[in-house]
PDB file of N, CA and C and ligand atoms in Angstrom:
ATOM      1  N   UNK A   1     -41.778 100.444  47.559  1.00 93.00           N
ATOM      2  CA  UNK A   1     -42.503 101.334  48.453  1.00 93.00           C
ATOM      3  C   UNK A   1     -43.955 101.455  47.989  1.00 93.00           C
ATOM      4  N   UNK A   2     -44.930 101.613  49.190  1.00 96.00           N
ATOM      5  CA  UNK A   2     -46.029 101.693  48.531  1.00 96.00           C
ATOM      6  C   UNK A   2     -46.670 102.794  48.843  1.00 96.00           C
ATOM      7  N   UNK A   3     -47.608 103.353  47.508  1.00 97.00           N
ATOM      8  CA  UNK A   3     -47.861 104.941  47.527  1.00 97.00           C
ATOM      9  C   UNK A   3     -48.724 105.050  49.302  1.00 97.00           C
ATOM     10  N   UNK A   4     -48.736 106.303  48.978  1.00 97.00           N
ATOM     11  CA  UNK A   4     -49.417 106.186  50.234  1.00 97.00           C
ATOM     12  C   UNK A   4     -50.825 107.054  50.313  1.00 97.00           C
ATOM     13  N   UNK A   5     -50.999 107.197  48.843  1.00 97.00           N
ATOM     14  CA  UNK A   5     -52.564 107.877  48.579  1.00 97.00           C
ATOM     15  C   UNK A   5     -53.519 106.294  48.024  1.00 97.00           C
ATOM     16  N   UNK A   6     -52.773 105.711  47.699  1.00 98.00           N
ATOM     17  CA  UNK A   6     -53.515 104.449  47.239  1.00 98.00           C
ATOM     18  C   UNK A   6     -52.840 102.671  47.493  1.00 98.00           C
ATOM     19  N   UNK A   7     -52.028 102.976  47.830  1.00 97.00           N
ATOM     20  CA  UNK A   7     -51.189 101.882  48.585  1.00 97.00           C
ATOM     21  C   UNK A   7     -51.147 100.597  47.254  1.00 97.00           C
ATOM     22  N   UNK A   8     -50.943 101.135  46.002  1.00 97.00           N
ATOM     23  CA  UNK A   8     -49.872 100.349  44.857  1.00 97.00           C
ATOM     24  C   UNK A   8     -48.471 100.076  45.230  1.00 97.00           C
ATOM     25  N   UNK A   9     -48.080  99.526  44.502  1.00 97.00           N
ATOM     26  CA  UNK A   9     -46.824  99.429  44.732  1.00 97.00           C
ATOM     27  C   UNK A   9     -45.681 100.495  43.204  1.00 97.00           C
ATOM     28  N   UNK A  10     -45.131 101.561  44.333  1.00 98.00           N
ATOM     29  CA  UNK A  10     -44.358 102.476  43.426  1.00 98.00           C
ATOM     30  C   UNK A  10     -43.259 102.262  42.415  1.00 98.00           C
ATOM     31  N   UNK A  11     -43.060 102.745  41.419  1.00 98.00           N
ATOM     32  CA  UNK A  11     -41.337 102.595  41.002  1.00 98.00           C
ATOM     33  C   UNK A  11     -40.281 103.196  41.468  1.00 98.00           C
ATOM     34  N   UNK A  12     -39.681 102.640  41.690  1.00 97.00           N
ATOM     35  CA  UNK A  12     -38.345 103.385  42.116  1.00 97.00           C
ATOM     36  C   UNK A  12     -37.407 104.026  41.484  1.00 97.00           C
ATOM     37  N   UNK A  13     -37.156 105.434  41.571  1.00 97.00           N
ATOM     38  CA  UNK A  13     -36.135 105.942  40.002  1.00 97.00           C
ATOM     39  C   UNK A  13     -35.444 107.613  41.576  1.00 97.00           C
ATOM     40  N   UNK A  14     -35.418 108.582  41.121  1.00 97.00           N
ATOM     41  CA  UNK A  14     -34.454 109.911  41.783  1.00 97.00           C
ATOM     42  C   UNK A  14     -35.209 110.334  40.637  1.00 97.00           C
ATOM     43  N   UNK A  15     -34.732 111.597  41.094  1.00 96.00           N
ATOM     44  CA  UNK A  15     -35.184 113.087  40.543  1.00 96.00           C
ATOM     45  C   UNK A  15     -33.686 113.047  39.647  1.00 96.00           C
ATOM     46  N   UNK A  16     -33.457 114.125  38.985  1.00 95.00           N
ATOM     47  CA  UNK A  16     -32.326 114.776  38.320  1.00 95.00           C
ATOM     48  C   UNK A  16     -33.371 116.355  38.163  1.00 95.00           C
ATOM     49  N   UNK A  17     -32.550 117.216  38.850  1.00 94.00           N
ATOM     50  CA  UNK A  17     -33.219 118.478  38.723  1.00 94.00           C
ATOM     51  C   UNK A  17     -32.029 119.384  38.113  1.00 94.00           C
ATOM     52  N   UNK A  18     -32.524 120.098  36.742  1.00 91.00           N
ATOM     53  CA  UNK A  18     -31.505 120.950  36.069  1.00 91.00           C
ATOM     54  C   UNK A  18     -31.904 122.502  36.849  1.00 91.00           C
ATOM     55  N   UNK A  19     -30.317 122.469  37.425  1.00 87.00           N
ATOM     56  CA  UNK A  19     -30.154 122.765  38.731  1.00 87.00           C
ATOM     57  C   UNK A  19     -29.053 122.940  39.368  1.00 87.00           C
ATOM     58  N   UNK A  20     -29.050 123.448  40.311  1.00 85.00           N
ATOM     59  CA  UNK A  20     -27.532 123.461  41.494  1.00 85.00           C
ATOM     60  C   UNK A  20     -28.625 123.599  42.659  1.00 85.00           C
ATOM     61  N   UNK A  21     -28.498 123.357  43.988  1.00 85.00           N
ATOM     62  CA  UNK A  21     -28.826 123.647  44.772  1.00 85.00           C
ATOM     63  C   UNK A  21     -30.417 123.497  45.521  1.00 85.00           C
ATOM     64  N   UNK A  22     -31.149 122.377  44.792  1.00 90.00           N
ATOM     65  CA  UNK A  22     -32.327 122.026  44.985  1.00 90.00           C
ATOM     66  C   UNK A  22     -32.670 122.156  46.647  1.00 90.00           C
ATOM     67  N   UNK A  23     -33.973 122.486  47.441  1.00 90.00           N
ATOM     68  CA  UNK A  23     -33.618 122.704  48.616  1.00 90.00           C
ATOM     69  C   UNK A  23     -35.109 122.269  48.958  1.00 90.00           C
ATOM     70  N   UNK A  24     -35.479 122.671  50.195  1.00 91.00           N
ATOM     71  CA  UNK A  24     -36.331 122.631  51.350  1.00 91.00           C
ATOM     72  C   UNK A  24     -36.761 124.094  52.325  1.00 91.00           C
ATOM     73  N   UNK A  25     -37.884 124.797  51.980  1.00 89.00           N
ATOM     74  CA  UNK A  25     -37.643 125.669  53.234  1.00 89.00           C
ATOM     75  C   UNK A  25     -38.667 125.527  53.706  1.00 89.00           C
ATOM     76  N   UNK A  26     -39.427 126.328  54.968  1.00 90.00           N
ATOM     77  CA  UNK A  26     -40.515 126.206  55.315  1.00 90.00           C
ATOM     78  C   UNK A  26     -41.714 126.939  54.814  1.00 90.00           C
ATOM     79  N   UNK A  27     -42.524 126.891  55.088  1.00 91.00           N
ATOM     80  CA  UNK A  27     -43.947 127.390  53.949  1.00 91.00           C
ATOM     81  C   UNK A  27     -44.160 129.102  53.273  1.00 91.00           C
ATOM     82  N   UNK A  28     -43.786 129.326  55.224  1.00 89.00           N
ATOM     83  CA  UNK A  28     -43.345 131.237  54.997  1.00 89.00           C
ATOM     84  C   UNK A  28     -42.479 131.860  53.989  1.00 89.00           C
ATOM     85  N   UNK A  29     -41.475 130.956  53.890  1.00 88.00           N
ATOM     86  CA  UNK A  29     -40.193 130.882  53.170  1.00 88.00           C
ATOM     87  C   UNK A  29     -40.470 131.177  51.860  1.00 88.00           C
ATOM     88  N   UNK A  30     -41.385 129.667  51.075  1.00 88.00           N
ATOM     89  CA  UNK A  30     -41.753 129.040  49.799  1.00 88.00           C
ATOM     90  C   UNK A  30     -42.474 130.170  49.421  1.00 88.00           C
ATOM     91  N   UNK A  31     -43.633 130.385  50.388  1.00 90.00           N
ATOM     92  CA  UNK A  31     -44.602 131.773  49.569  1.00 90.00           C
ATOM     93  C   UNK A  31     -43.736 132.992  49.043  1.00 90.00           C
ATOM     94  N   UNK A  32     -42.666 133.092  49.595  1.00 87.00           N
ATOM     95  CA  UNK A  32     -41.700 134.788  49.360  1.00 87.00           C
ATOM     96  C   UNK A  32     -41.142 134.651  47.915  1.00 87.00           C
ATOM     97  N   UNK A  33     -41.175 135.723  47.451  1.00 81.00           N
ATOM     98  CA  UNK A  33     -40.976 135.755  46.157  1.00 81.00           C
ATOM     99  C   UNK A  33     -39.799 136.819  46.422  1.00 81.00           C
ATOM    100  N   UNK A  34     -38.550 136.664  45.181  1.00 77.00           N
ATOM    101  CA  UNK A  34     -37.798 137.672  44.644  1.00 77.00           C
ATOM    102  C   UNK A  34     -36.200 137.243  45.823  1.00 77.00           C
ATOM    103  N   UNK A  35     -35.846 138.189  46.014  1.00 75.00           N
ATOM    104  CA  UNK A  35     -34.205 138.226  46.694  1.00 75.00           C
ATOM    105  C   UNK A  35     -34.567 137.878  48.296  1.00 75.00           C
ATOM    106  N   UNK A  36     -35.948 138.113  48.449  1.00 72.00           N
ATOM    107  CA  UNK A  36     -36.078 137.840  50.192  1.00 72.00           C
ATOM    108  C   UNK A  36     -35.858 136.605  50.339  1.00 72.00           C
ATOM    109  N   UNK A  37     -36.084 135.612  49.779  1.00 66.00           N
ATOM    110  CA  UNK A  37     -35.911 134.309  50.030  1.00 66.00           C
ATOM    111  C   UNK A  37     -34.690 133.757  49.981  1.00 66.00           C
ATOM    112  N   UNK A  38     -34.088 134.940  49.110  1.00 67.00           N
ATOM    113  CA  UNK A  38     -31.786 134.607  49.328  1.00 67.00           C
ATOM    114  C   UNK A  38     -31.320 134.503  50.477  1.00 67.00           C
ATOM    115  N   UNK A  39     -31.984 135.344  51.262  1.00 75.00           N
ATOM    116  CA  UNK A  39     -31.153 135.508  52.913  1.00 75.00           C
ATOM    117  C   UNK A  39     -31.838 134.488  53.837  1.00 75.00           C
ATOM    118  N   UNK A  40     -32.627 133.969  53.249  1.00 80.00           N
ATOM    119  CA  UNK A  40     -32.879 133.004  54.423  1.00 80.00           C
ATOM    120  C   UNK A  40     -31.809 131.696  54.644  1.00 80.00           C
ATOM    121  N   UNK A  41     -31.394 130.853  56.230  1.00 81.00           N
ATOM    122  CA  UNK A  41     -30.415 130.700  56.517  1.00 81.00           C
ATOM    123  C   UNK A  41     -30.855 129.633  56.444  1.00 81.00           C
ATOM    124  N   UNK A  42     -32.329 129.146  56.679  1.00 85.00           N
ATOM    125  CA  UNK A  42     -32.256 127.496  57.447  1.00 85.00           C
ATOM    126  C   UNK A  42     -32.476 126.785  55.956  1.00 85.00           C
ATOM    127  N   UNK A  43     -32.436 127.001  54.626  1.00 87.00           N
ATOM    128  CA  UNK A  43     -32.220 126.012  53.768  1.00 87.00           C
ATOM    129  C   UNK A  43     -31.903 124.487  53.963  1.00 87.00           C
ATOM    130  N   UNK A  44     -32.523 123.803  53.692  1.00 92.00           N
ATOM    131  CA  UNK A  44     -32.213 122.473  53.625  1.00 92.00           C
ATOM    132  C   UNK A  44     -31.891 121.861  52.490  1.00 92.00           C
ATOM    133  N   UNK A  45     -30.668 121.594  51.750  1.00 93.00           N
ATOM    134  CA  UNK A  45     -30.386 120.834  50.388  1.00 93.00           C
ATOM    135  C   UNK A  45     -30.622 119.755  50.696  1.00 93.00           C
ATOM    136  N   UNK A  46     -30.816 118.777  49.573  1.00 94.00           N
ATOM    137  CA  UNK A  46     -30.841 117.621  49.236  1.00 94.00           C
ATOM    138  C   UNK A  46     -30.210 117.576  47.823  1.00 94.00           C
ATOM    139  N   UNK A  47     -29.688 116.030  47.513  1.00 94.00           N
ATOM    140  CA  UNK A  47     -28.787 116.051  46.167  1.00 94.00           C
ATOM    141  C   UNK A  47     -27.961 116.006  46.050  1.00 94.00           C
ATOM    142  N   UNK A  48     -26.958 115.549  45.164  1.00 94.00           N
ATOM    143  CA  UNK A  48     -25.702 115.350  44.857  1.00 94.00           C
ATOM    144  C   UNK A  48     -25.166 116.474  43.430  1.00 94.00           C
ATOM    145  N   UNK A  49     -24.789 117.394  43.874  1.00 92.00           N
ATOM    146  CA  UNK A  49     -24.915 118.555  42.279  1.00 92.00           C
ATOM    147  C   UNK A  49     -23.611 118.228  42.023  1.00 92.00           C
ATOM    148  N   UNK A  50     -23.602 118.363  40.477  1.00 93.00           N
ATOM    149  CA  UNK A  50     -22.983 118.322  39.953  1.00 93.00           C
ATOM    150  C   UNK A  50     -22.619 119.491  38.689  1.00 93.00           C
ATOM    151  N   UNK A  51     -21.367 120.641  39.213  1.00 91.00           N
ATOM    152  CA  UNK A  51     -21.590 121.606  38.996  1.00 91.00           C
ATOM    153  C   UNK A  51     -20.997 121.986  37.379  1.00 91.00           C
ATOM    154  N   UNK A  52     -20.786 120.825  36.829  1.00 93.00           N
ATOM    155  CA  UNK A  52     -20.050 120.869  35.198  1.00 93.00           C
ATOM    156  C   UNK A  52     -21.644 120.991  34.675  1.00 93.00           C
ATOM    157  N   UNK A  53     -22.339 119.542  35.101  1.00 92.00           N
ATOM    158  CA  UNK A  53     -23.183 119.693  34.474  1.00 92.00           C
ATOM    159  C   UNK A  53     -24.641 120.274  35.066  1.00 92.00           C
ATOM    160  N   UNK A  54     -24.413 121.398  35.633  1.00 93.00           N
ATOM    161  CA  UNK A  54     -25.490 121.606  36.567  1.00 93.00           C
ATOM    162  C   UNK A  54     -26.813 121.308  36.770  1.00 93.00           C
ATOM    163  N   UNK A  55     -26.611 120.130  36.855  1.00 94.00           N
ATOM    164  CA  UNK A  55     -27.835 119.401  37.308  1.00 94.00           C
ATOM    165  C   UNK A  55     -26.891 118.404  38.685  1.00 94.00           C
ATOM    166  N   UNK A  56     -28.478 118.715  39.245  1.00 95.00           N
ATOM    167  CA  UNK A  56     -28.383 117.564  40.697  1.00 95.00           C
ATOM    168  C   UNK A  56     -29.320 116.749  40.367  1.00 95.00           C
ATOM    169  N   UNK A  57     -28.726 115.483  41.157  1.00 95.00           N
ATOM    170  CA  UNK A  57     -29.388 114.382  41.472  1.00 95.00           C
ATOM    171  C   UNK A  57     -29.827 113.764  42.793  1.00 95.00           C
ATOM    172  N   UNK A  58     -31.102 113.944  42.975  1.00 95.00           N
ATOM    173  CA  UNK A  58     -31.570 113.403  44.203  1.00 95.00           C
ATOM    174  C   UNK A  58     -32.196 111.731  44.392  1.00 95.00           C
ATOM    175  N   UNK A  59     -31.751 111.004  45.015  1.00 96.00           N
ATOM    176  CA  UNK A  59     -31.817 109.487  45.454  1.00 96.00           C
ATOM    177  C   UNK A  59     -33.181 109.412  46.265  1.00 96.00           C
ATOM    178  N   UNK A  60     -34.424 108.582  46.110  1.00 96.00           N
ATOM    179  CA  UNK A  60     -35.260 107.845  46.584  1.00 96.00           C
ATOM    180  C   UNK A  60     -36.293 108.916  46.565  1.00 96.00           C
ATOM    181  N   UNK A  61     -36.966 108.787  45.136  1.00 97.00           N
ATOM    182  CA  UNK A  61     -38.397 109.360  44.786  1.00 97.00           C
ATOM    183  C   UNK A  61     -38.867 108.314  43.738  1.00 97.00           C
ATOM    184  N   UNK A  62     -40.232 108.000  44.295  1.00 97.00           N
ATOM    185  CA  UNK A  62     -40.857 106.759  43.683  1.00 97.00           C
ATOM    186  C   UNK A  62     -42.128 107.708  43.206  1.00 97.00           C
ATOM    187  N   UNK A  63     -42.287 106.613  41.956  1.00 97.00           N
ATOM    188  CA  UNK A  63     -43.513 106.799  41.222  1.00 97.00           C
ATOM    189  C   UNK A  63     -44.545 106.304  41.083  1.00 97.00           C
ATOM    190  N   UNK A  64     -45.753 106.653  41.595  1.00 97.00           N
ATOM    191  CA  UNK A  64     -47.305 105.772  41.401  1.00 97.00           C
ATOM    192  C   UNK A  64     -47.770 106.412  39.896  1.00 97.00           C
ATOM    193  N   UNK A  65     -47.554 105.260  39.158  1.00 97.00           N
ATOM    194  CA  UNK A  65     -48.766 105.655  37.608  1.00 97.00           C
ATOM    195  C   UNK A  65     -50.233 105.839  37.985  1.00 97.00           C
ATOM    196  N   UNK A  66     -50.586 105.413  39.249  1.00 97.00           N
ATOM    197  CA  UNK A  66     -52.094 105.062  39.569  1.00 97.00           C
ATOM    198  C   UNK A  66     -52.554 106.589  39.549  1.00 97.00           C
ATOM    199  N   UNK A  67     -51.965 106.910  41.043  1.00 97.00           N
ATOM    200  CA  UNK A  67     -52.049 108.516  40.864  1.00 97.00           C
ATOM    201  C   UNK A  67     -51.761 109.340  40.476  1.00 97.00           C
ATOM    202  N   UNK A  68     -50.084 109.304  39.582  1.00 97.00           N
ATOM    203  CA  UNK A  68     -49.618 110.261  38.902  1.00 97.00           C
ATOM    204  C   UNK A  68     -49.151 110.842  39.233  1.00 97.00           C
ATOM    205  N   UNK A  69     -48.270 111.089  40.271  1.00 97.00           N
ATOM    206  CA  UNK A  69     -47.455 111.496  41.549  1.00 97.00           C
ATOM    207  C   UNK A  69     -45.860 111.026  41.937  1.00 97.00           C
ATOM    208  N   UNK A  70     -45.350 111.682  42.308  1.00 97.00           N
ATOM    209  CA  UNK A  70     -44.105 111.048  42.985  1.00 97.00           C
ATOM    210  C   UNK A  70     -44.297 111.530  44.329  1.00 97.00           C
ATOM    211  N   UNK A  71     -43.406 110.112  45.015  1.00 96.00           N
ATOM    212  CA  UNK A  71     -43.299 110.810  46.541  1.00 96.00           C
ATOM    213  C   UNK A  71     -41.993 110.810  46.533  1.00 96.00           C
ATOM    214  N   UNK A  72     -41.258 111.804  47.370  1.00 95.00           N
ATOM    215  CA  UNK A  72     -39.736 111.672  48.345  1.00 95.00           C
ATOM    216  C   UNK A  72     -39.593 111.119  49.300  1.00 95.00           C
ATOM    217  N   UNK A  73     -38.256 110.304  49.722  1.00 95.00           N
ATOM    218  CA  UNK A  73     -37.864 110.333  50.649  1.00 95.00           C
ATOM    219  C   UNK A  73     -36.389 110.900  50.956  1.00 95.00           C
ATOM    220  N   UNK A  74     -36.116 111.809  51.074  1.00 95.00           N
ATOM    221  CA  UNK A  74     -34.870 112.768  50.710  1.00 95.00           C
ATOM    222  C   UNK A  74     -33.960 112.849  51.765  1.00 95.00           C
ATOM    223  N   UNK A  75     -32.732 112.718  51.745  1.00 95.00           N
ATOM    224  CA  UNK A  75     -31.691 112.749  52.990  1.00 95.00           C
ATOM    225  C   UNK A  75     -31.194 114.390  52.628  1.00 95.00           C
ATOM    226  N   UNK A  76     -30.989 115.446  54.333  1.00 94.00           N
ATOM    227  CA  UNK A  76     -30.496 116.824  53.799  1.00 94.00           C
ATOM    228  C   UNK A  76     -29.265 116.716  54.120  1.00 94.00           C
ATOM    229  N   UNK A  77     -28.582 116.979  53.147  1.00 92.00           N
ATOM    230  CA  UNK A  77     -27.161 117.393  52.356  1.00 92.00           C
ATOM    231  C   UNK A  77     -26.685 118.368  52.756  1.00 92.00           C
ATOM    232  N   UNK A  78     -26.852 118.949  53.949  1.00 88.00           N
ATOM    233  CA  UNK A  78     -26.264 120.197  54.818  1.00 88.00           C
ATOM    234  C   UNK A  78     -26.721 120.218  56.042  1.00 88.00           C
ATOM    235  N   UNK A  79     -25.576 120.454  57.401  1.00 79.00           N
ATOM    236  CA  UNK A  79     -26.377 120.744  58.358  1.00 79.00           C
ATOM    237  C   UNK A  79     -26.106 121.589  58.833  1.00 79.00           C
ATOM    238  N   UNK A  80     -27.112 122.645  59.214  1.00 75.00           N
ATOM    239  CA  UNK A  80     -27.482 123.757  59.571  1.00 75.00           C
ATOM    240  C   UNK A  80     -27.438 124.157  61.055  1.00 75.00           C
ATOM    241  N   UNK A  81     -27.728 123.121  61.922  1.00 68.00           N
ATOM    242  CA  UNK A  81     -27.825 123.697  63.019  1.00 68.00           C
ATOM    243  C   UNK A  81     -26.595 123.170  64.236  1.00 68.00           C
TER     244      UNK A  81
HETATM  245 ZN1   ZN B 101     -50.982 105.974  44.218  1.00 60.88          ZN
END
């Protein structure tokens, strides 16, 4: 894949986030701090958790050394609607 701030060519590796439940919300969401952000419904997971060792693993995030960055491309792991 190639970055797309400088168009190298990326490495290919996943995340492992020590973790359960890695997610997605929308911006309103992200800014909220504390228990308000518990009740929100439209969560989007991504990842494969693994709850012995609580860490998840998420599939297809590449790395540019150029810029120093990773990008995602993330499939969501729940559907919501
Ligand atoms: Zn780059």
């Amino acid at each position: 894949m190639k970055c797309p701030i400088c168009n190298q060519e990326m490495e290919a590796g996943g995340l492992i986030i020590d973790g359960v439940n890695p997610g997605w919300v929308p911006m309103e969401q992200f800014e909220k701090k504390g228990l308000s952000r518990l009740l929100y419904t439209g969560f989007r997971t991504i990842g494969k958790t693994n709850f012995v060792l609580s860490q998840t693993r998420v599939p297809n995030a590449h790395f540019c050394k150029t810029c120093n960055k990773i990008v995602g491309i993330f499939d969501i792991t729940n559907n919501i609607d």
